[in-house]
Amino acid sequence: MSAQTYLAYDYPMLSVFWSMLLFFLWIMWFILLFRVVVDIFRDDTMNGWAKAGWLVFTVVLPFLGVFVYVIARGKNMGRREMAQARAQQDAFDARIREAVSDQGPRSSVDELARLSEIRARGDITDEEFSKAKELVLTGHGPADGSGTTSSAYGR
């Protein structure tokens, strides 16, 4: 019945370091594995058989498959990721432009209503409100697209 108990001070500091290093490398390998699998599906230049072959290679022989893929096709992995990010950003920008263009130009009545709401919230003073109102009514405000009063009430 003499079971040996290990306490925290029985585990040497160098062993803690090596355990943490191995755990970190193991996690990094999993991240690399998932990036390779995502890149296999992202690549439009490969046909279906090539994708299936690389996928089987990385699943059956994971360490060797990942390292061979990174050596053989790793040069363009970053380019494909950047191209996808750029395409997503362009789609997002196009959607924003579409949403903004759907609203159309604002009339001076819309601008005055917006000014009134801003003043009611207390974001601008009465003096700033009257200056911005004069600019909108004279046609020099954001209603005509010049944006000269954006500093007056566009906080």
mmCIF file with all atom_site columns, C-alpha atoms in Angstrom:
data_model
loop_
_atom_site.group_PDB
_atom_site.id
_atom_site.type_symbol
_atom_site.label_atom_id
_atom_site.label_alt_id
_atom_site.label_comp_id
_atom_site.label_asym_id
_atom_site.label_entity_id
_atom_site.label_seq_id
_atom_site.pdbx_PDB_ins_code
_atom_site.Cartn_x
_atom_site.Cartn_y
_atom_site.Cartn_z
_atom_site.occupancy
_atom_site.B_iso_or_equiv
_atom_site.pdbx_formal_charge
_atom_site.auth_seq_id
_atom_site.auth_comp_id
_atom_site.auth_asym_id
_atom_site.auth_atom_id
_atom_site.pdbx_PDB_model_num
ATOM 1   C CA . MET A 1 1   ? 0.000   0.000  0.000   1.00 0.00 ? 1   MET A CA 1
ATOM 2   C CA . SER A 1 2   ? 2.876   2.297  -0.425  1.00 0.00 ? 2   SER A CA 1
ATOM 3   C CA . ALA A 1 3   ? 1.663   4.319  -3.411  1.00 0.00 ? 3   ALA A CA 1
ATOM 4   C CA . GLN A 1 4   ? 4.072   7.051  -4.302  1.00 0.00 ? 4   GLN A CA 1
ATOM 5   C CA . THR A 1 5   ? 2.619   10.574 -4.461  1.00 0.00 ? 5   THR A CA 1
ATOM 6   C CA . TYR A 1 6   ? 4.135   13.250 -6.642  1.00 0.00 ? 6   TYR A CA 1
ATOM 7   C CA . LEU A 1 7   ? 3.936   16.830 -5.574  1.00 0.00 ? 7   LEU A CA 1
ATOM 8   C CA . ALA A 1 8   ? 4.498   19.932 -7.667  1.00 0.00 ? 8   ALA A CA 1
ATOM 9   C CA . TYR A 1 9   ? 8.094   20.309 -6.479  1.00 0.00 ? 9   TYR A CA 1
ATOM 10  C CA . ASP A 1 10  ? 8.837   16.754 -7.637  1.00 0.00 ? 10  ASP A CA 1
ATOM 11  C CA . TYR A 1 11  ? 8.369   17.822 -11.288 1.00 0.00 ? 11  TYR A CA 1
ATOM 12  C CA . PRO A 1 12  ? 11.586  19.604 -12.338 1.00 0.00 ? 12  PRO A CA 1
ATOM 13  C CA . MET A 1 13  ? 11.477  22.979 -14.067 1.00 0.00 ? 13  MET A CA 1
ATOM 14  C CA . LEU A 1 14  ? 13.131  21.710 -17.239 1.00 0.00 ? 14  LEU A CA 1
ATOM 15  C CA . SER A 1 15  ? 10.486  19.009 -17.529 1.00 0.00 ? 15  SER A CA 1
ATOM 16  C CA . VAL A 1 16  ? 7.798   21.677 -17.256 1.00 0.00 ? 16  VAL A CA 1
ATOM 17  C CA . PHE A 1 17  ? 9.491   23.638 -20.037 1.00 0.00 ? 17  PHE A CA 1
ATOM 18  C CA . TRP A 1 18  ? 9.734   20.605 -22.332 1.00 0.00 ? 18  TRP A CA 1
ATOM 19  C CA . SER A 1 19  ? 6.128   19.626 -21.633 1.00 0.00 ? 19  SER A CA 1
ATOM 20  C CA . MET A 1 20  ? 4.934   23.124 -22.483 1.00 0.00 ? 20  MET A CA 1
ATOM 21  C CA . LEU A 1 21  ? 7.090   23.198 -25.638 1.00 0.00 ? 21  LEU A CA 1
ATOM 22  C CA . LEU A 1 22  ? 5.746   19.855 -26.853 1.00 0.00 ? 22  LEU A CA 1
ATOM 23  C CA . PHE A 1 23  ? 2.169   20.926 -26.124 1.00 0.00 ? 23  PHE A CA 1
ATOM 24  C CA . PHE A 1 24  ? 2.735   24.188 -28.029 1.00 0.00 ? 24  PHE A CA 1
ATOM 25  C CA . LEU A 1 25  ? 4.238   22.357 -31.022 1.00 0.00 ? 25  LEU A CA 1
ATOM 26  C CA . TRP A 1 26  ? 1.358   19.881 -31.007 1.00 0.00 ? 26  TRP A CA 1
ATOM 27  C CA . ILE A 1 27  ? -1.188  22.725 -31.112 1.00 0.00 ? 27  ILE A CA 1
ATOM 28  C CA . MET A 1 28  ? 0.782   24.493 -33.861 1.00 0.00 ? 28  MET A CA 1
ATOM 29  C CA . TRP A 1 29  ? 0.800   21.304 -35.919 1.00 0.00 ? 29  TRP A CA 1
ATOM 30  C CA . PHE A 1 30  ? -2.983  21.039 -35.639 1.00 0.00 ? 30  PHE A CA 1
ATOM 31  C CA . ILE A 1 31  ? -3.333  24.651 -36.767 1.00 0.00 ? 31  ILE A CA 1
ATOM 32  C CA . LEU A 1 32  ? -1.083  23.928 -39.749 1.00 0.00 ? 32  LEU A CA 1
ATOM 33  C CA . LEU A 1 33  ? -3.082  20.791 -40.564 1.00 0.00 ? 33  LEU A CA 1
ATOM 34  C CA . PHE A 1 34  ? -6.349  22.738 -40.624 1.00 0.00 ? 34  PHE A CA 1
ATOM 35  C CA . ARG A 1 35  ? -4.800  25.508 -42.730 1.00 0.00 ? 35  ARG A CA 1
ATOM 36  C CA . VAL A 1 36  ? -3.581  22.947 -45.250 1.00 0.00 ? 36  VAL A CA 1
ATOM 37  C CA . VAL A 1 37  ? -7.007  21.297 -45.457 1.00 0.00 ? 37  VAL A CA 1
ATOM 38  C CA . VAL A 1 38  ? -8.692  24.681 -45.930 1.00 0.00 ? 38  VAL A CA 1
ATOM 39  C CA . ASP A 1 39  ? -6.122  25.604 -48.598 1.00 0.00 ? 39  ASP A CA 1
ATOM 40  C CA . ILE A 1 40  ? -6.770  22.338 -50.440 1.00 0.00 ? 40  ILE A CA 1
ATOM 41  C CA . PHE A 1 41  ? -10.447 23.217 -50.740 1.00 0.00 ? 41  PHE A CA 1
ATOM 42  C CA . ARG A 1 42  ? -9.761  26.906 -51.471 1.00 0.00 ? 42  ARG A CA 1
ATOM 43  C CA . ASP A 1 43  ? -7.444  26.276 -54.433 1.00 0.00 ? 43  ASP A CA 1
ATOM 44  C CA . ASP A 1 44  ? -9.403  26.655 -57.674 1.00 0.00 ? 44  ASP A CA 1
ATOM 45  C CA . THR A 1 45  ? -6.489  25.586 -59.880 1.00 0.00 ? 45  THR A CA 1
ATOM 46  C CA . MET A 1 46  ? -6.618  21.966 -58.669 1.00 0.00 ? 46  MET A CA 1
ATOM 47  C CA . ASN A 1 47  ? -9.208  19.577 -60.034 1.00 0.00 ? 47  ASN A CA 1
ATOM 48  C CA . GLY A 1 48  ? -11.284 17.340 -57.809 1.00 0.00 ? 48  GLY A CA 1
ATOM 49  C CA . TRP A 1 49  ? -8.968  14.334 -58.097 1.00 0.00 ? 49  TRP A CA 1
ATOM 50  C CA . ALA A 1 50  ? -5.939  16.359 -57.065 1.00 0.00 ? 50  ALA A CA 1
ATOM 51  C CA . LYS A 1 51  ? -7.832  17.766 -54.092 1.00 0.00 ? 51  LYS A CA 1
ATOM 52  C CA . ALA A 1 52  ? -8.964  14.272 -53.097 1.00 0.00 ? 52  ALA A CA 1
ATOM 53  C CA . GLY A 1 53  ? -5.412  12.964 -53.448 1.00 0.00 ? 53  GLY A CA 1
ATOM 54  C CA . TRP A 1 54  ? -3.912  15.697 -51.272 1.00 0.00 ? 54  TRP A CA 1
ATOM 55  C CA . LEU A 1 55  ? -6.688  15.258 -48.730 1.00 0.00 ? 55  LEU A CA 1
ATOM 56  C CA . VAL A 1 56  ? -6.166  11.502 -48.513 1.00 0.00 ? 56  VAL A CA 1
ATOM 57  C CA . PHE A 1 57  ? -2.410  12.038 -48.249 1.00 0.00 ? 57  PHE A CA 1
ATOM 58  C CA . THR A 1 58  ? -2.828  14.501 -45.355 1.00 0.00 ? 58  THR A CA 1
ATOM 59  C CA . VAL A 1 59  ? -5.353  12.249 -43.566 1.00 0.00 ? 59  VAL A CA 1
ATOM 60  C CA . VAL A 1 60  ? -3.589  8.909  -44.022 1.00 0.00 ? 60  VAL A CA 1
ATOM 61  C CA . LEU A 1 61  ? -0.056  10.197 -43.348 1.00 0.00 ? 61  LEU A CA 1
ATOM 62  C CA . PRO A 1 62  ? -0.745  13.451 -41.525 1.00 0.00 ? 62  PRO A CA 1
ATOM 63  C CA . PHE A 1 63  ? 2.785   14.563 -40.615 1.00 0.00 ? 63  PHE A CA 1
ATOM 64  C CA . LEU A 1 64  ? 4.327   13.633 -43.928 1.00 0.00 ? 64  LEU A CA 1
ATOM 65  C CA . GLY A 1 65  ? 1.302   14.824 -45.925 1.00 0.00 ? 65  GLY A CA 1
ATOM 66  C CA . VAL A 1 66  ? 1.254   18.262 -44.296 1.00 0.00 ? 66  VAL A CA 1
ATOM 67  C CA . PHE A 1 67  ? 4.992   18.781 -44.645 1.00 0.00 ? 67  PHE A CA 1
ATOM 68  C CA . VAL A 1 68  ? 5.043   17.636 -48.289 1.00 0.00 ? 68  VAL A CA 1
ATOM 69  C CA . TYR A 1 69  ? 2.080   19.912 -49.059 1.00 0.00 ? 69  TYR A CA 1
ATOM 70  C CA . VAL A 1 70  ? 3.763   22.891 -47.416 1.00 0.00 ? 70  VAL A CA 1
ATOM 71  C CA . ILE A 1 71  ? 6.980   22.219 -49.357 1.00 0.00 ? 71  ILE A CA 1
ATOM 72  C CA . ALA A 1 72  ? 5.234   21.559 -52.691 1.00 0.00 ? 72  ALA A CA 1
ATOM 73  C CA . ARG A 1 73  ? 2.417   24.112 -52.598 1.00 0.00 ? 73  ARG A CA 1
ATOM 74  C CA . GLY A 1 74  ? 3.133   26.312 -49.596 1.00 0.00 ? 74  GLY A CA 1
ATOM 75  C CA . LYS A 1 75  ? 4.509   29.185 -51.681 1.00 0.00 ? 75  LYS A CA 1
ATOM 76  C CA . ASN A 1 76  ? 1.069   30.072 -52.976 1.00 0.00 ? 76  ASN A CA 1
ATOM 77  C CA . MET A 1 77  ? -0.886  29.408 -49.762 1.00 0.00 ? 77  MET A CA 1
ATOM 78  C CA . GLY A 1 78  ? -0.429  33.012 -48.645 1.00 0.00 ? 78  GLY A CA 1
ATOM 79  C CA . ARG A 1 79  ? -1.361  34.341 -52.071 1.00 0.00 ? 79  ARG A CA 1
ATOM 80  C CA . ARG A 1 80  ? -4.575  32.346 -52.110 1.00 0.00 ? 80  ARG A CA 1
ATOM 81  C CA . GLU A 1 81  ? -5.435  33.532 -48.607 1.00 0.00 ? 81  GLU A CA 1
ATOM 82  C CA . MET A 1 82  ? -4.765  37.159 -49.564 1.00 0.00 ? 82  MET A CA 1
ATOM 83  C CA . ALA A 1 83  ? -6.860  36.782 -52.724 1.00 0.00 ? 83  ALA A CA 1
ATOM 84  C CA . GLN A 1 84  ? -9.757  35.417 -50.689 1.00 0.00 ? 84  GLN A CA 1
ATOM 85  C CA . ALA A 1 85  ? -9.451  38.219 -48.131 1.00 0.00 ? 85  ALA A CA 1
ATOM 86  C CA . ARG A 1 86  ? -9.344  40.789 -50.934 1.00 0.00 ? 86  ARG A CA 1
ATOM 87  C CA . ALA A 1 87  ? -12.418 39.237 -52.583 1.00 0.00 ? 87  ALA A CA 1
ATOM 88  C CA . GLN A 1 88  ? -14.311 39.310 -49.276 1.00 0.00 ? 88  GLN A CA 1
ATOM 89  C CA . GLN A 1 89  ? -13.321 42.949 -48.713 1.00 0.00 ? 89  GLN A CA 1
ATOM 90  C CA . ASP A 1 90  ? -14.404 43.884 -52.253 1.00 0.00 ? 90  ASP A CA 1
ATOM 91  C CA . ALA A 1 91  ? -17.755 42.136 -51.755 1.00 0.00 ? 91  ALA A CA 1
ATOM 92  C CA . PHE A 1 92  ? -18.222 43.938 -48.434 1.00 0.00 ? 92  PHE A CA 1
ATOM 93  C CA . ASP A 1 93  ? -17.339 47.301 -50.002 1.00 0.00 ? 93  ASP A CA 1
ATOM 94  C CA . ALA A 1 94  ? -19.730 46.650 -52.895 1.00 0.00 ? 94  ALA A CA 1
ATOM 95  C CA . ARG A 1 95  ? -22.510 45.825 -50.449 1.00 0.00 ? 95  ARG A CA 1
ATOM 96  C CA . ILE A 1 96  ? -21.854 49.016 -48.488 1.00 0.00 ? 96  ILE A CA 1
ATOM 97  C CA . ARG A 1 97  ? -21.837 51.098 -51.696 1.00 0.00 ? 97  ARG A CA 1
ATOM 98  C CA . GLU A 1 98  ? -25.103 49.463 -52.735 1.00 0.00 ? 98  GLU A CA 1
ATOM 99  C CA . ALA A 1 99  ? -26.712 50.179 -49.369 1.00 0.00 ? 99  ALA A CA 1
ATOM 100 C CA . VAL A 1 100 ? -25.580 53.795 -49.437 1.00 0.00 ? 100 VAL A CA 1
ATOM 101 C CA . SER A 1 101 ? -26.726 54.354 -53.015 1.00 0.00 ? 101 SER A CA 1
ATOM 102 C CA . ASP A 1 102 ? -30.161 52.912 -52.178 1.00 0.00 ? 102 ASP A CA 1
ATOM 103 C CA . GLN A 1 103 ? -30.745 55.778 -49.781 1.00 0.00 ? 103 GLN A CA 1
ATOM 104 C CA . GLY A 1 104 ? -30.205 58.365 -52.494 1.00 0.00 ? 104 GLY A CA 1
ATOM 105 C CA . PRO A 1 105 ? -29.300 61.990 -51.892 1.00 0.00 ? 105 PRO A CA 1
ATOM 106 C CA . ARG A 1 106 ? -30.662 63.594 -48.765 1.00 0.00 ? 106 ARG A CA 1
ATOM 107 C CA . SER A 1 107 ? -33.018 66.516 -49.035 1.00 0.00 ? 107 SER A CA 1
ATOM 108 C CA . SER A 1 108 ? -32.665 69.619 -46.922 1.00 0.00 ? 108 SER A CA 1
ATOM 109 C CA . VAL A 1 109 ? -35.763 68.528 -44.974 1.00 0.00 ? 109 VAL A CA 1
ATOM 110 C CA . ASP A 1 110 ? -33.973 65.282 -44.008 1.00 0.00 ? 110 ASP A CA 1
ATOM 111 C CA . GLU A 1 111 ? -30.894 67.243 -42.973 1.00 0.00 ? 111 GLU A CA 1
ATOM 112 C CA . LEU A 1 112 ? -32.962 69.647 -40.853 1.00 0.00 ? 112 LEU A CA 1
ATOM 113 C CA . ALA A 1 113 ? -34.719 66.719 -39.162 1.00 0.00 ? 113 ALA A CA 1
ATOM 114 C CA . ARG A 1 114 ? -31.351 65.122 -38.449 1.00 0.00 ? 114 ARG A CA 1
ATOM 115 C CA . LEU A 1 115 ? -30.036 68.411 -37.048 1.00 0.00 ? 115 LEU A CA 1
ATOM 116 C CA . SER A 1 116 ? -33.085 68.702 -34.833 1.00 0.00 ? 116 SER A CA 1
ATOM 117 C CA . GLU A 1 117 ? -32.544 65.175 -33.456 1.00 0.00 ? 117 GLU A CA 1
ATOM 118 C CA . ILE A 1 118 ? -28.890 65.903 -32.749 1.00 0.00 ? 118 ILE A CA 1
ATOM 119 C CA . ARG A 1 119 ? -29.775 69.108 -30.925 1.00 0.00 ? 119 ARG A CA 1
ATOM 120 C CA . ALA A 1 120 ? -32.515 67.336 -28.926 1.00 0.00 ? 120 ALA A CA 1
ATOM 121 C CA . ARG A 1 121 ? -29.947 64.775 -27.732 1.00 0.00 ? 121 ARG A CA 1
ATOM 122 C CA . GLY A 1 122 ? -27.716 67.625 -26.639 1.00 0.00 ? 122 GLY A CA 1
ATOM 123 C CA . ASP A 1 123 ? -24.834 66.744 -28.952 1.00 0.00 ? 123 ASP A CA 1
ATOM 124 C CA . ILE A 1 124 ? -24.730 70.268 -30.396 1.00 0.00 ? 124 ILE A CA 1
ATOM 125 C CA . THR A 1 125 ? -25.526 73.666 -28.947 1.00 0.00 ? 125 THR A CA 1
ATOM 126 C CA . ASP A 1 126 ? -28.239 76.002 -30.208 1.00 0.00 ? 126 ASP A CA 1
ATOM 127 C CA . GLU A 1 127 ? -25.577 78.183 -31.813 1.00 0.00 ? 127 GLU A CA 1
ATOM 128 C CA . GLU A 1 128 ? -24.110 75.222 -33.717 1.00 0.00 ? 128 GLU A CA 1
ATOM 129 C CA . PHE A 1 129 ? -27.621 74.203 -34.717 1.00 0.00 ? 129 PHE A CA 1
ATOM 130 C CA . SER A 1 130 ? -28.437 77.619 -36.145 1.00 0.00 ? 130 SER A CA 1
ATOM 131 C CA . LYS A 1 131 ? -25.133 77.759 -38.097 1.00 0.00 ? 131 LYS A CA 1
ATOM 132 C CA . ALA A 1 132 ? -25.683 74.307 -39.553 1.00 0.00 ? 132 ALA A CA 1
ATOM 133 C CA . LYS A 1 133 ? -29.309 75.135 -40.332 1.00 0.00 ? 133 LYS A CA 1
ATOM 134 C CA . GLU A 1 134 ? -28.247 78.242 -42.252 1.00 0.00 ? 134 GLU A CA 1
ATOM 135 C CA . LEU A 1 135 ? -25.755 76.206 -44.252 1.00 0.00 ? 135 LEU A CA 1
ATOM 136 C CA . VAL A 1 136 ? -28.383 73.587 -45.126 1.00 0.00 ? 136 VAL A CA 1
ATOM 137 C CA . LEU A 1 137 ? -30.948 76.208 -46.096 1.00 0.00 ? 137 LEU A CA 1
ATOM 138 C CA . THR A 1 138 ? -28.500 78.133 -48.283 1.00 0.00 ? 138 THR A CA 1
ATOM 139 C CA . GLY A 1 139 ? -27.547 74.914 -50.081 1.00 0.00 ? 139 GLY A CA 1
ATOM 140 C CA . HIS A 1 140 ? -24.005 74.632 -48.759 1.00 0.00 ? 140 HIS A CA 1
ATOM 141 C CA . GLY A 1 141 ? -24.620 71.774 -46.332 1.00 0.00 ? 141 GLY A CA 1
ATOM 142 C CA . PRO A 1 142 ? -24.466 67.998 -46.692 1.00 0.00 ? 142 PRO A CA 1
ATOM 143 C CA . ALA A 1 143 ? -27.786 67.974 -48.546 1.00 0.00 ? 143 ALA A CA 1
ATOM 144 C CA . ASP A 1 144 ? -25.936 69.040 -51.705 1.00 0.00 ? 144 ASP A CA 1
ATOM 145 C CA . GLY A 1 145 ? -23.068 66.599 -51.035 1.00 0.00 ? 145 GLY A CA 1
ATOM 146 C CA . SER A 1 146 ? -20.379 69.165 -50.227 1.00 0.00 ? 146 SER A CA 1
ATOM 147 C CA . GLY A 1 147 ? -20.078 68.046 -46.604 1.00 0.00 ? 147 GLY A CA 1
ATOM 148 C CA . THR A 1 148 ? -19.008 71.459 -45.305 1.00 0.00 ? 148 THR A CA 1
ATOM 149 C CA . THR A 1 149 ? -21.077 71.182 -42.142 1.00 0.00 ? 149 THR A CA 1
ATOM 150 C CA . SER A 1 150 ? -19.892 67.743 -41.152 1.00 0.00 ? 150 SER A CA 1
ATOM 151 C CA . SER A 1 151 ? -17.680 69.256 -38.451 1.00 0.00 ? 151 SER A CA 1
ATOM 152 C CA . ALA A 1 152 ? -20.612 71.316 -37.157 1.00 0.00 ? 152 ALA A CA 1
ATOM 153 C CA . TYR A 1 153 ? -23.023 68.474 -36.479 1.00 0.00 ? 153 TYR A CA 1
ATOM 154 C CA . GLY A 1 154 ? -21.624 65.165 -37.710 1.00 0.00 ? 154 GLY A CA 1
ATOM 155 C CA . ARG A 1 155 ? -20.012 64.168 -34.415 1.00 0.00 ? 155 ARG A CA 1
#
